[in-house]
Amino acid sequence: MTIKKSKIVGLEQVVVRFAGDSGDGMQLTGSLFSDSTAFAGNDFATFPDYPAEIRAPQGTVAGVSGFQIHFGRKTVYTSGDLADVLIAMNPASLRANRKWIKEGAIIIVDYDTFTDKGIEKAGYTTDPCLDGSLDGFNLIKAPISTLTKDALVSLNLDNKSVLKSKNMFSLGIVMYMFNREIDLVSKYFETKFKANPLVVEANKMVLAAGFNYADTLEVLGSTFKVEAAPLEKGKYRNITGNVATAWGLMAASERSGRELFLGSYPITPATEILQELAKHKDLSVKAFQAEDEIAGIVSAIGASFTGSLAITTTSGPGLSLKGEAIGLAVMTELPLVIVDVQRGGPSTGLPTKSEQSDLLQALFGRNGDAPVIVIAAQSSVDCFYSAFEAAKMSLEHMTPAILLTDGSLANGSEVFKIPRVSDLPKINPPIVQANDPNYKPYRRDPEKLNRFWAIPGTDGLRHRIGGLEKEDGSGNVSHDPMNHQRMTLLREEKVMRVANYLPDQIIYGDENADLLVVSWGGTYGVMRTVVEKMQKQGKSVSLAHFRYIMPLPKNTEALLSKFKKIVVCELNNGQFVKYLRMSFPQYKCEQYNKIQGLPFMVAELEEKFNALLKH
Amino acid sequence: MENQIIETQSINLTKEDFSSDQMVKWCPGCGDHAILHAVENVFPNLGIRKEDFVVVSGIGCSSRFPYYMNTYGFHSIHGRAAALSTGVKVANPKLSVWMITGDGDCTAIGGNHFIHTVRRNVDINILLFNNKIYGLTKGQFSPTTPKGTKTKTSPQGSFERPFNPGELVIGAQGNFFARTLDTNPKHMTAIFIEAEKHRGTSVVEVLQNCVIFSNKAHELITSRETKEENQLMIEHGKPLIYGANRDKGIILKGTKLETVKIGENGITEEDILVHDSHEIDPGVHVMLSRMMPPEFPVALGVIRAVDFETYNDEMDTTIKHEKEISKIKNVDDLLNSGGTWTIE
């Protein structure tokens, strides 16, 4: 056995990025490293970076698939800005990721792939490992393909199978670098490839070969260790935003006693929610894959009428198609959760890139005055709680609710402290008892203003609803002018009264700070990181990060009034800021927008906030 | 549905149980009135609790129907009734779901939902009121308007090729298609009962007259003078014979249907095609659906009724099976499944 390098450098946090051709197995490599990170007791967040094409031409920049993990000994809020370590399995993945690495980072390349042809395919004219363009980085030119072949010589595998396991060689190197145990990963192989003992053996051998190879590397003067994070006692798991959304909805189904019906149509990046719910027929989930986006939502409205917790999931273009049906749910005052996993728009836009540009569509994108509840998840784990809350609000207030997540949250993963379902609040939908003599389809609860849910099959409650304007109380079709005005105001007021049941908006930091940073939804992690960093430097900055968008928390105005300078940061061309200006025209809000399909970087926000503080 | 009918034989309901308190606002003379009466007559006699009916519609004149029935009802949006009905039936398969739609609602804006509902075989009944015109928007051609018809949007005569609903249903792998007439209450009643009995998507095309915008669209089939020669009342197991003197019939010659006169050219009743609505092969059913005057009489009755698994049954069977075999019994089990770790 090899002897470990004696020098171990302790680190607070590290960002590692695995990149390779989309067939190189980088997602698996990344997720195995995540498992090992969990085992090491670190907090972490991950983000996969897939190409839009399933299999773009091999060896090209378009075909590069990446996986980034950010882990630390303190709370990790994001999947990280720039990488400290890059593993590049070919020239194209080096080229595609060159701009996402820190100065002085460690770059490990499979140097066997840096042939003339490979270099040319990546769009380089000269070998970047030799032409000086990587000076200043700690470059390790590892002959990964050759060493993988050598390691497997005794198994007599064909060349293709051999090269398939070279990702495990790179994983072995990284495991060594961070002082990780490889047994855990070996055990994973035994379960995953149970049917094929030869594959188990091959992967184990290559992993060990990579691990041992790293020990021989002179350039790697030391190894690294990130101490365990002081996480609360409890049971943990890793979860992506889309799975968290699906599970939050299932938890709401259990806490409300309402069977879950999903009507949905596949669309990037929301599809995994449909896939996850389709898996769980064991929990009575009825997942209906509809013929289109419209059938998805309309079938859900049918199921809602029939007494189910009804869900539809989509992304921006799908939300556009669902607009008319959302209006129907507003008019019929039925509970319905619409999950919009936002992506870059307009039109087909940037399907695999994240953006926050559906906010105004969610708030206003329907004919008529058609208010709905809008809430926005702030992290991958929070997708669980936001989905649960959206369902609770929708069911209890009898009105559709839109949950906004985004591509980054959906595909990213985080450490999730597993809650107990019985600790989640009970959900009490206003269901009418059989033969209730006072039942009228549009009679309302005096507090919440919701109408009541009379479920088909129940004795004594037969009634008709529909998209035509309803007479207040009776629910009969009405074209009466004053009734229409009254009903429009009632629908609005019903949604506004949801605020009576919301917690106050929190401020992170001093209420008298010079600058209030405002953000919403999926940017929470980076905003917290920046603001905490600046606060530690003694800067007078506070953060208000919004999850509740419609209605806004009741203290929003009071909160804004305390600050002289406010800047609203969003990954769009200024939508939340428009909404705040419209709602509170008395306060001056500056704006900072990024519309590149990319997340905010800590450095750019810091620079912006420092500039604002100077003026 | 048949089990349900047996279980609840004791239910005593009358037509009055299903009449709502809303004023019926269709034009005087509109065929919809007769269809409403037929449905009101059918519902009490199906052995289904009155609370277990759900009537769903889209948009158009026919889609006002749910307001006139005292059942659970949903008047939805244009074209989407099939999707809404699917949601209702899948959410609670015990309900008897009746979708009311028109030729525009069903075969134009709702065409996609219609064919996919039929393909999935969701156990609902679809009554398609075909008056071959857009009525509520006041007279534009629809996907079933015959070629050459002058309407407000085809002032020179429509040059589009119309859909035949039966062909559309069977082309979408539909298992039940029947056709009836708004002028024949007895026939409508019998066909609606057949539709409810059939498990799966039952599509009934009701040839319905719009007195205002397409009056007499079905005149050849309905007028006293011409109807006997242009109507073919079909029944499973019976020969396809029609005409005032019941001396005409349909034969299968080669791969095509042909009309013949019994007693001429050596044709006897033995030669006439016997209707088999249960035949899985859709060939003859499509040909029967396509028959139109003046070459052929119009086939009225159940053209196709083939048993096939329904979407809602398959969903329930899969759920039942998964619940039996899965270790995950609740969301706590799910949250704790797979890779987890504990911090002490």
mmCIF file of N, CA and C in Angstrom, chain A residues 288-292 295, chain B residues 79-86 99 101-124 126 128 143 163-177 200-203 308 311:
data_model
loop_
_atom_site.group_PDB
_atom_site.id
_atom_site.type_symbol
_atom_site.label_atom_id
_atom_site.label_comp_id
_atom_site.label_asym_id
_atom_site.label_seq_id
_atom_site.Cartn_x
_atom_site.Cartn_y
_atom_site.Cartn_z
ATOM 1 N N PHE A 288 -50.736 12.044 -14.241
ATOM 2 C CA PHE A 288 -51.311 11.946 -15.585
ATOM 3 C C PHE A 288 -50.412 12.721 -16.548
ATOM 4 N N GLN A 289 -49.742 12.015 -17.437
ATOM 5 C CA GLN A 289 -48.930 12.706 -18.452
ATOM 6 C C GLN A 289 -49.851 13.078 -19.596
ATOM 7 N N ALA A 290 -50.158 14.340 -19.685
ATOM 8 C CA ALA A 290 -51.176 14.816 -20.614
ATOM 9 C C ALA A 290 -50.609 14.985 -22.015
ATOM 10 N N GLU A 291 -51.509 15.258 -22.973
ATOM 11 C CA GLU A 291 -51.100 15.440 -24.368
ATOM 12 C C GLU A 291 -50.491 16.818 -24.607
ATOM 13 N N ASP A 292 -50.736 17.744 -23.720
ATOM 14 C CA ASP A 292 -50.113 19.059 -23.847
ATOM 15 C C ASP A 292 -50.231 19.798 -22.505
ATOM 16 N N ALA A 295 -53.912 20.478 -21.371
ATOM 17 C CA ALA A 295 -54.583 19.305 -20.788
ATOM 18 C C ALA A 295 -54.011 19.008 -19.409
ATOM 19 N N GLY B 79 -62.904 23.938 -25.672
ATOM 20 C CA GLY B 79 -62.129 22.799 -26.167
ATOM 21 C C GLY B 79 -61.588 21.869 -25.107
ATOM 22 N N ARG B 80 -61.682 22.272 -23.839
ATOM 23 C CA ARG B 80 -60.934 21.545 -22.810
ATOM 24 C C ARG B 80 -61.770 20.563 -21.998
ATOM 25 N N ALA B 81 -63.018 20.348 -22.396
ATOM 26 C CA ALA B 81 -63.887 19.493 -21.585
ATOM 27 C C ALA B 81 -63.329 18.073 -21.453
ATOM 28 N N ALA B 82 -62.696 17.573 -22.499
ATOM 29 C CA ALA B 82 -62.174 16.193 -22.436
ATOM 30 C C ALA B 82 -61.077 16.089 -21.386
ATOM 31 N N ALA B 83 -60.225 17.109 -21.325
ATOM 32 C CA ALA B 83 -59.145 17.101 -20.328
ATOM 33 C C ALA B 83 -59.739 17.214 -18.925
ATOM 34 N N LEU B 84 -60.733 18.073 -18.780
ATOM 35 C CA LEU B 84 -61.346 18.246 -17.461
ATOM 36 C C LEU B 84 -62.068 16.968 -17.020
ATOM 37 N N SER B 85 -62.779 16.355 -17.953
ATOM 38 C CA SER B 85 -63.477 15.101 -17.651
ATOM 39 C C SER B 85 -62.493 14.016 -17.243
ATOM 40 N N THR B 86 -61.350 13.991 -17.925
ATOM 41 C CA THR B 86 -60.314 13.014 -17.591
ATOM 42 C C THR B 86 -59.881 13.189 -16.139
ATOM 43 N N MET B 99 -69.649 14.152 -20.794
ATOM 44 C CA MET B 99 -69.086 15.356 -21.401
ATOM 45 C C MET B 99 -69.991 15.793 -22.550
ATOM 46 N N THR B 101 -70.420 18.378 -25.686
ATOM 47 C CA THR B 101 -69.555 19.204 -26.530
ATOM 48 C C THR B 101 -70.194 19.366 -27.906
ATOM 49 N N GLY B 102 -69.656 20.313 -28.661
ATOM 50 C CA GLY B 102 -70.166 20.532 -30.012
ATOM 51 C C GLY B 102 -69.080 20.255 -31.035
ATOM 52 N N ASP B 103 -69.421 20.402 -32.310
ATOM 53 C CA ASP B 103 -68.439 20.071 -33.352
ATOM 54 C C ASP B 103 -67.237 21.014 -33.331
ATOM 55 N N GLY B 104 -67.464 22.283 -32.985
ATOM 56 C CA GLY B 104 -66.327 23.211 -32.916
ATOM 57 C C GLY B 104 -65.493 22.950 -31.675
ATOM 58 N N ASP B 105 -66.151 22.881 -30.548
ATOM 59 C CA ASP B 105 -65.490 22.668 -29.257
ATOM 60 C C ASP B 105 -64.669 21.369 -29.273
ATOM 61 N N CYS B 106 -65.247 20.333 -29.847
ATOM 62 C CA CYS B 106 -64.653 19.001 -29.751
ATOM 63 C C CYS B 106 -63.634 18.719 -30.848
ATOM 64 N N THR B 107 -63.962 19.104 -32.084
ATOM 65 C CA THR B 107 -63.086 18.659 -33.175
ATOM 66 C C THR B 107 -62.184 19.767 -33.712
ATOM 67 N N ALA B 108 -62.391 21.033 -33.265
ATOM 68 C CA ALA B 108 -61.476 22.101 -33.684
ATOM 69 C C ALA B 108 -60.544 22.426 -32.527
ATOM 70 N N ILE B 109 -60.962 23.345 -31.674
ATOM 71 C CA ILE B 109 -60.069 23.793 -30.583
ATOM 72 C C ILE B 109 -59.757 22.667 -29.605
ATOM 73 N N GLY B 110 -60.665 21.720 -29.466
ATOM 74 C CA GLY B 110 -60.433 20.623 -28.515
ATOM 75 C C GLY B 110 -59.989 19.330 -29.177
ATOM 76 N N GLY B 111 -59.635 19.402 -30.456
ATOM 77 C CA GLY B 111 -59.311 18.180 -31.201
ATOM 78 C C GLY B 111 -58.240 17.331 -30.548
ATOM 79 N N ASN B 112 -57.205 17.984 -30.053
ATOM 80 C CA ASN B 112 -56.093 17.235 -29.456
ATOM 81 C C ASN B 112 -56.541 16.484 -28.205
ATOM 82 N N HIS B 113 -57.281 17.164 -27.335
ATOM 83 C CA HIS B 113 -57.734 16.495 -26.108
ATOM 84 C C HIS B 113 -58.692 15.353 -26.446
ATOM 85 N N PHE B 114 -59.519 15.608 -27.454
ATOM 86 C CA PHE B 114 -60.519 14.614 -27.863
ATOM 87 C C PHE B 114 -59.837 13.323 -28.319
ATOM 88 N N ILE B 115 -58.908 13.426 -29.248
ATOM 89 C CA ILE B 115 -58.301 12.190 -29.778
ATOM 90 C C ILE B 115 -57.500 11.469 -28.702
ATOM 91 N N HIS B 116 -56.855 12.226 -27.817
ATOM 92 C CA HIS B 116 -56.042 11.553 -26.796
ATOM 93 C C HIS B 116 -56.891 10.927 -25.699
ATOM 94 N N THR B 117 -58.025 11.535 -25.414
ATOM 95 C CA THR B 117 -58.932 10.936 -24.434
ATOM 96 C C THR B 117 -59.469 9.621 -24.993
ATOM 97 N N VAL B 118 -59.836 9.659 -26.270
ATOM 98 C CA VAL B 118 -60.330 8.457 -26.943
ATOM 99 C C VAL B 118 -59.233 7.382 -26.970
ATOM 100 N N ARG B 119 -58.021 7.780 -27.314
ATOM 101 C CA ARG B 119 -56.894 6.846 -27.383
ATOM 102 C C ARG B 119 -56.638 6.194 -26.026
ATOM 103 N N ARG B 120 -56.703 6.999 -24.949
ATOM 104 C CA ARG B 120 -56.438 6.445 -23.618
ATOM 105 C C ARG B 120 -57.588 5.583 -23.122
ATOM 106 N N ASN B 121 -58.755 5.814 -23.690
ATOM 107 C CA ASN B 121 -59.954 5.069 -23.288
ATOM 108 C C ASN B 121 -60.334 5.363 -21.835
ATOM 109 N N VAL B 122 -60.408 6.660 -21.516
ATOM 110 C CA VAL B 122 -60.899 7.074 -20.197
ATOM 111 C C VAL B 122 -62.401 6.786 -20.163
ATOM 112 N N ASP B 123 -62.880 6.218 -19.078
ATOM 113 C CA ASP B 123 -64.270 5.771 -19.032
ATOM 114 C C ASP B 123 -65.243 6.929 -18.823
ATOM 115 N N ILE B 124 -65.478 7.664 -19.893
ATOM 116 C CA ILE B 124 -66.451 8.768 -19.841
ATOM 117 C C ILE B 124 -67.370 8.667 -21.054
ATOM 118 N N ILE B 126 -69.099 10.815 -24.045
ATOM 119 C CA ILE B 126 -69.008 12.100 -24.748
ATOM 120 C C ILE B 126 -70.196 12.225 -25.690
ATOM 121 N N LEU B 128 -71.472 14.373 -28.489
ATOM 122 C CA LEU B 128 -70.990 15.378 -29.436
ATOM 123 C C LEU B 128 -72.156 15.863 -30.275
ATOM 124 N N PRO B 143 -65.207 22.363 -38.323
ATOM 125 C CA PRO B 143 -64.500 21.258 -39.003
ATOM 126 C C PRO B 143 -65.436 20.202 -39.584
ATOM 127 N N PHE B 163 -64.254 16.924 -41.295
ATOM 128 C CA PHE B 163 -64.054 15.722 -40.486
ATOM 129 C C PHE B 163 -65.357 14.942 -40.446
ATOM 130 N N ASN B 164 -65.219 13.622 -40.373
ATOM 131 C CA ASN B 164 -66.336 12.773 -40.011
ATOM 132 C C ASN B 164 -66.032 12.281 -38.608
ATOM 133 N N PRO B 165 -66.814 12.665 -37.600
ATOM 134 C CA PRO B 165 -66.459 12.328 -36.215
ATOM 135 C C PRO B 165 -66.217 10.833 -35.981
ATOM 136 N N GLY B 166 -67.007 9.996 -36.626
ATOM 137 C CA GLY B 166 -66.841 8.552 -36.428
ATOM 138 C C GLY B 166 -65.478 8.078 -36.900
ATOM 139 N N GLU B 167 -65.091 8.582 -38.056
ATOM 140 C CA GLU B 167 -63.803 8.221 -38.620
ATOM 141 C C GLU B 167 -62.666 8.715 -37.711
ATOM 142 N N LEU B 168 -62.877 9.898 -37.157
ATOM 143 C CA LEU B 168 -61.885 10.494 -36.262
ATOM 144 C C LEU B 168 -61.740 9.645 -34.993
ATOM 145 N N VAL B 169 -62.866 9.239 -34.427
ATOM 146 C CA VAL B 169 -62.859 8.442 -33.188
ATOM 147 C C VAL B 169 -62.188 7.098 -33.445
ATOM 148 N N ILE B 170 -62.589 6.444 -34.514
ATOM 149 C CA ILE B 170 -62.049 5.101 -34.771
ATOM 150 C C ILE B 170 -60.569 5.217 -35.170
ATOM 151 N N GLY B 171 -60.237 6.278 -35.904
ATOM 152 C CA GLY B 171 -58.832 6.523 -36.252
ATOM 153 C C GLY B 171 -57.966 6.750 -35.022
ATOM 154 N N ALA B 172 -58.561 7.299 -33.977
ATOM 155 C CA ALA B 172 -57.828 7.517 -32.727
ATOM 156 C C ALA B 172 -57.899 6.279 -31.834
ATOM 157 N N GLN B 173 -58.223 5.153 -32.408
ATOM 158 C CA GLN B 173 -58.326 3.867 -31.717
ATOM 159 C C GLN B 173 -59.471 3.819 -30.726
ATOM 160 N N GLY B 174 -60.535 4.566 -31.041
ATOM 161 C CA GLY B 174 -61.703 4.561 -30.165
ATOM 162 C C GLY B 174 -62.409 3.210 -30.182
ATOM 163 N N ASN B 175 -63.027 2.891 -29.061
ATOM 164 C CA ASN B 175 -63.683 1.590 -28.929
ATOM 165 C C ASN B 175 -65.191 1.675 -28.941
ATOM 166 N N PHE B 176 -65.714 2.893 -28.810
ATOM 167 C CA PHE B 176 -67.173 3.022 -28.860
ATOM 168 C C PHE B 176 -67.537 4.264 -29.662
ATOM 169 N N PHE B 177 -68.299 4.024 -30.724
ATOM 170 C CA PHE B 177 -68.836 5.158 -31.462
ATOM 171 C C PHE B 177 -70.266 4.835 -31.868
ATOM 172 N N GLY B 200 -65.213 2.625 -20.960
ATOM 173 C CA GLY B 200 -64.240 3.254 -21.850
ATOM 174 C C GLY B 200 -64.837 4.532 -22.398
ATOM 175 N N THR B 201 -64.112 5.194 -23.286
ATOM 176 C CA THR B 201 -64.632 6.435 -23.854
ATOM 177 C C THR B 201 -65.735 6.091 -24.848
ATOM 178 N N SER B 202 -66.952 6.510 -24.534
ATOM 179 C CA SER B 202 -68.088 6.267 -25.430
ATOM 180 C C SER B 202 -68.427 7.575 -26.118
ATOM 181 N N VAL B 203 -68.251 7.601 -27.433
ATOM 182 C CA VAL B 203 -68.564 8.833 -28.154
ATOM 183 C C VAL B 203 -69.885 8.649 -28.896
ATOM 184 N N PHE B 308 -62.077 -2.894 -24.020
ATOM 185 C CA PHE B 308 -60.641 -2.648 -23.912
ATOM 186 C C PHE B 308 -60.378 -2.055 -22.534
ATOM 187 N N TYR B 311 -58.275 3.630 -19.101
ATOM 188 C CA TYR B 311 -57.145 4.340 -18.476
ATOM 189 C C TYR B 311 -57.308 4.362 -16.957
#
